[in-house]
Amino acid sequence: MFTKYSVLWVAFIVISVNAQESTSLNPSQFIKIGKGSYYIETVSRKNWFAAYESCRQMKASLIAFESLEEWKLVNQYLRDMQIYRKYWTAGTDWAEQGKHVWFSNGQPLSLDIWRAGEPNNYNGDEHCDEAGPALAE
């Protein structure tokens, strides 16, 4: 059985994850948002790779938004909590430059959740996708 859990690290970045039920996750630390459960960490700062590894150690993966509704609910919650920092998603173009997919499942990013011109591989060095409530609607 799969249960959706998301971990959000908030400092200058926020990280989200989907997880299979696991003894390494403590459901009491998670906040229910819509149909998902989310954990918000307000201390740790991590780059995409460290975030990915932290998720992996929890038997989880960076979030791949399944719907525009999920994305809106998560970002509205962050705004309501006055958390305006960016967070990592599973979006990346590491496999093929300019072709962004969800790293966790290989599916193309089909949701229109980015600002105009994003993701843009700024300076040829942005291959990991971030989002955030300040970027939302």
Short mmCIF file of C-alpha atoms in Angstrom, two decimals:
data_model
loop_
_atom_site.label_atom_id
_atom_site.label_comp_id
_atom_site.label_asym_id
_atom_site.label_seq_id
_atom_site.Cartn_x
_atom_site.Cartn_y
_atom_site.Cartn_z
CA MET A 1 0.00 0.00 0.00
CA PHE A 2 1.27 3.45 -0.87
CA THR A 3 0.59 6.52 1.22
CA LYS A 4 1.64 9.94 0.04
CA TYR A 5 3.99 11.76 2.40
CA SER A 6 5.84 14.96 1.63
CA VAL A 7 8.76 16.48 3.47
CA LEU A 8 9.32 20.22 3.22
CA TRP A 9 12.65 21.65 4.37
CA VAL A 10 12.26 25.38 4.89
CA ALA A 11 15.20 27.67 5.40
CA PHE A 12 16.09 29.12 2.04
CA ILE A 13 14.69 26.09 0.28
CA VAL A 14 11.85 23.70 0.85
CA ILE A 15 11.91 20.07 -0.21
CA SER A 16 8.91 17.90 -0.88
CA VAL A 17 8.74 14.13 -1.14
CA ASN A 18 6.40 11.30 -1.93
CA ALA A 19 6.91 8.19 0.16
CA GLN A 20 5.86 4.59 0.42
CA GLU A 21 4.67 3.70 3.91
CA SER A 22 7.79 3.06 5.91
CA THR A 23 8.85 2.57 9.49
CA SER A 24 11.37 5.40 8.96
CA LEU A 25 8.53 7.92 8.66
CA ASN A 26 6.64 9.12 11.71
CA PRO A 27 3.11 10.01 10.50
CA SER A 28 2.46 12.10 13.64
CA GLN A 29 5.04 14.64 12.38
CA PHE A 30 3.15 15.15 9.11
CA ILE A 31 0.55 17.79 8.31
CA LYS A 32 -2.49 16.84 6.24
CA ILE A 33 -2.91 19.08 3.18
CA GLY A 34 -5.62 17.99 0.78
CA LYS A 35 -5.14 14.27 0.14
CA GLY A 36 -1.44 14.31 1.06
CA SER A 37 0.59 14.38 4.25
CA TYR A 38 3.49 16.83 4.48
CA TYR A 39 6.35 17.34 6.91
CA ILE A 40 7.79 20.84 7.19
CA GLU A 41 11.39 21.21 8.39
CA THR A 42 12.26 24.82 9.14
CA VAL A 43 15.96 24.50 9.97
CA SER A 44 17.89 22.47 7.38
CA ARG A 45 19.23 23.96 4.15
CA LYS A 46 20.10 21.45 1.45
CA ASN A 47 21.02 21.47 -2.19
CA TRP A 48 19.03 19.25 -4.56
CA PHE A 49 21.38 16.29 -4.22
CA ALA A 50 21.47 16.40 -0.41
CA ALA A 51 17.69 16.76 -0.40
CA TYR A 52 17.37 13.77 -2.71
CA GLU A 53 19.66 11.72 -0.45
CA SER A 54 17.75 12.72 2.70
CA CYS A 55 14.53 11.63 1.03
CA ARG A 56 16.11 8.36 -0.13
CA GLN A 57 17.26 7.59 3.41
CA MET A 58 13.64 7.96 4.49
CA LYS A 59 12.55 5.63 1.66
CA ALA A 60 11.02 8.67 -0.04
CA SER A 61 11.61 10.77 -3.13
CA LEU A 62 11.36 14.43 -4.07
CA ILE A 63 7.83 15.47 -4.93
CA ALA A 64 6.45 15.13 -8.42
CA PHE A 65 3.19 17.06 -8.33
CA GLU A 66 0.39 14.82 -9.52
CA SER A 67 -2.06 17.64 -10.16
CA LEU A 68 -2.35 21.40 -10.31
CA GLU A 69 -4.72 21.13 -7.33
CA GLU A 70 -2.00 19.47 -5.22
CA TRP A 71 0.51 22.15 -6.18
CA LYS A 72 -1.95 24.95 -5.33
CA LEU A 73 -2.90 23.41 -1.96
CA VAL A 74 0.72 22.95 -0.86
CA ASN A 75 1.68 26.47 -1.90
CA GLN A 76 -1.43 28.02 -0.34
CA TYR A 77 -0.61 26.26 2.93
CA LEU A 78 2.94 27.64 2.83
CA ARG A 79 1.61 31.17 2.15
CA ASP A 80 -0.94 30.81 4.97
CA MET A 81 1.92 29.84 7.30
CA GLN A 82 3.92 32.82 5.97
CA ILE A 83 6.59 30.55 4.51
CA TYR A 84 7.73 32.20 1.30
CA ARG A 85 10.85 30.22 0.53
CA LYS A 86 11.58 28.08 -2.50
CA TYR A 87 11.61 24.29 -2.36
CA TRP A 88 13.00 21.54 -4.51
CA THR A 89 10.83 19.38 -6.71
CA ALA A 90 11.75 16.14 -8.47
CA GLY A 91 11.90 18.12 -11.73
CA THR A 92 15.21 17.94 -13.58
CA ASP A 93 16.70 17.94 -17.05
CA TRP A 94 19.82 15.93 -16.15
CA ALA A 95 19.00 13.16 -18.64
CA GLU A 96 18.37 15.46 -21.61
CA GLN A 97 19.17 19.18 -21.62
CA GLY A 98 15.97 21.23 -21.81
CA LYS A 99 13.64 18.24 -21.35
CA HIS A 100 12.37 18.43 -17.78
CA VAL A 101 10.97 15.27 -16.22
CA TRP A 102 10.07 14.20 -12.70
CA PHE A 103 13.22 12.37 -11.52
CA SER A 104 11.14 10.15 -9.22
CA ASN A 105 9.06 8.63 -12.03
CA GLY A 106 10.54 9.76 -15.36
CA GLN A 107 7.30 11.43 -16.45
CA PRO A 108 7.47 14.76 -18.32
CA LEU A 109 6.53 17.89 -16.36
CA SER A 110 3.07 18.43 -17.77
CA LEU A 111 1.74 20.92 -15.20
CA ASP A 112 1.95 24.63 -15.94
CA ILE A 113 3.39 25.67 -12.57
CA TRP A 114 6.38 27.77 -13.61
CA ARG A 115 6.79 31.48 -14.21
CA ALA A 116 7.06 32.51 -17.86
CA GLY A 117 10.44 31.41 -19.23
CA GLU A 118 11.08 28.88 -16.46
CA PRO A 119 12.71 26.51 -16.02
CA ASN A 120 15.44 28.28 -18.00
CA ASN A 121 18.80 26.63 -17.16
CA TYR A 122 20.21 30.00 -16.01
CA ASN A 123 23.90 30.30 -16.92
CA GLY A 124 23.76 26.76 -18.31
CA ASP A 125 23.87 25.52 -14.73
CA GLU A 126 20.27 25.00 -13.54
CA HIS A 127 19.23 21.40 -13.97
CA CYS A 128 17.15 20.93 -10.81
CA ASP A 129 13.70 22.51 -10.56
CA GLU A 130 12.48 24.53 -7.61
CA ALA A 131 9.10 26.02 -6.85
CA GLY A 132 7.67 28.05 -4.02
CA PRO A 133 4.64 29.95 -2.78
CA ALA A 134 6.15 33.25 -3.90
CA LEU A 135 6.30 31.78 -7.41
CA ALA A 136 2.72 30.54 -7.28
CA GLU A 137 -0.27 32.40 -8.73
#
